[in-house]
Amino acid sequence: MDKRELERVQTYLRKQFQNPSFRVVARPRKDDSAEVYLGDEFMGVLFRDDEDGDLSYNFSMAILETDLE
């Protein structure tokens, strides 16, 4: 994902969740995904899917049982 894509997705997340603390950061040695943070807390991984010419982004977030307590 290039810098422009990261910025576009970051802007989308900030707008959708009405929270300017979202950050989308490039991953080292990976060009098809990025890391998503809320402030300093890691939230999950964003994957770029360009299969069959239809571009989309998939966000994957794990929720640990200990996080629910």
GROMACS .gro file of C-alpha atoms in nm:
model
   69
    1MET     CA    1   0.000   0.000   0.000
    2ASP     CA    2   0.141   0.337  -0.090
    3LYS     CA    3   0.134   0.649   0.124
    4ARG     CA    4  -0.173   0.789  -0.055
    5GLU     CA    5  -0.374   0.471   0.010
    6LEU     CA    6  -0.275   0.471   0.377
    7GLU     CA    7  -0.388   0.832   0.413
    8ARG     CA    8  -0.720   0.769   0.235
    9VAL     CA    9  -0.806   0.471   0.456
   10GLN     CA   10  -0.696   0.661   0.767
   11THR     CA   11  -0.922   0.952   0.672
   12TYR     CA   12  -1.210   0.710   0.617
   13LEU     CA   13  -1.165   0.543   0.958
   14ARG     CA   14  -1.139   0.878   1.136
   15LYS     CA   15  -1.459   0.998   0.969
   16GLN     CA   16  -1.658   0.675   1.014
   17PHE     CA   17  -1.575   0.641   1.383
   18GLN     CA   18  -1.562   1.016   1.448
   19ASN     CA   19  -1.223   0.975   1.611
   20PRO     CA   20  -0.910   1.158   1.491
   21SER     CA   21  -0.686   0.919   1.687
   22PHE     CA   22  -0.693   0.645   1.421
   23ARG     CA   23  -0.358   0.590   1.251
   24VAL     CA   24  -0.285   0.362   0.955
   25VAL     CA   25   0.084   0.272   0.938
   26ALA     CA   26   0.279   0.081   0.673
   27ARG     CA   27   0.414  -0.258   0.779
   28PRO     CA   28   0.784  -0.334   0.738
   29ARG     CA   29   0.856  -0.565   0.445
   30LYS     CA   30   0.483  -0.594   0.355
   31ASP     CA   31   0.320  -0.397   0.074
   32ASP     CA   32  -0.027  -0.553   0.081
   33SER     CA   33  -0.121  -0.457   0.436
   34ALA     CA   34  -0.091  -0.196   0.709
   35GLU     CA   35  -0.130  -0.172   1.086
   36VAL     CA   36  -0.418   0.020   1.244
   37TYR     CA   37  -0.375   0.201   1.576
   38LEU     CA   38  -0.612   0.394   1.797
   39GLY     CA   39  -0.376   0.637   1.961
   40ASP     CA   40  -0.082   0.421   2.066
   41GLU     CA   41  -0.284   0.100   2.095
   42PHE     CA   42  -0.254  -0.156   1.816
   43MET     CA   43  -0.603  -0.244   1.691
   44GLY     CA   44  -0.545  -0.479   1.399
   45VAL     CA   45  -0.423  -0.531   1.045
   46LEU     CA   46  -0.567  -0.382   0.728
   47PHE     CA   47  -0.528  -0.594   0.413
   48ARG     CA   48  -0.546  -0.466   0.056
   49ASP     CA   49  -0.747  -0.694  -0.174
   50ASP     CA   50  -0.720  -0.623  -0.545
   51GLU     CA   51  -0.858  -0.951  -0.673
   52ASP     CA   52  -1.046  -0.953  -1.004
   53GLY     CA   53  -0.994  -0.578  -1.044
   54ASP     CA   54  -1.221  -0.490  -0.751
   55LEU     CA   55  -1.015  -0.303  -0.491
   56SER     CA   56  -1.121  -0.336  -0.129
   57TYR     CA   57  -0.967  -0.320   0.216
   58ASN     CA   58  -1.031  -0.578   0.488
   59PHE     CA   59  -0.973  -0.495   0.853
   60SER     CA   60  -0.889  -0.783   1.088
   61MET     CA   61  -0.902  -0.725   1.464
   62ALA     CA   62  -0.856  -0.991   1.731
   63ILE     CA   63  -1.041  -0.945   2.061
   64LEU     CA   64  -0.886  -1.139   2.345
   65GLU     CA   65  -1.106  -1.274   2.621
   66THR     CA   66  -0.898  -1.080   2.873
   67ASP     CA   67  -0.991  -0.759   2.688
   68LEU     CA   68  -1.357  -0.823   2.767
   69GLU     CA   69  -1.311  -0.826   3.142
   0.00000   0.00000   0.00000
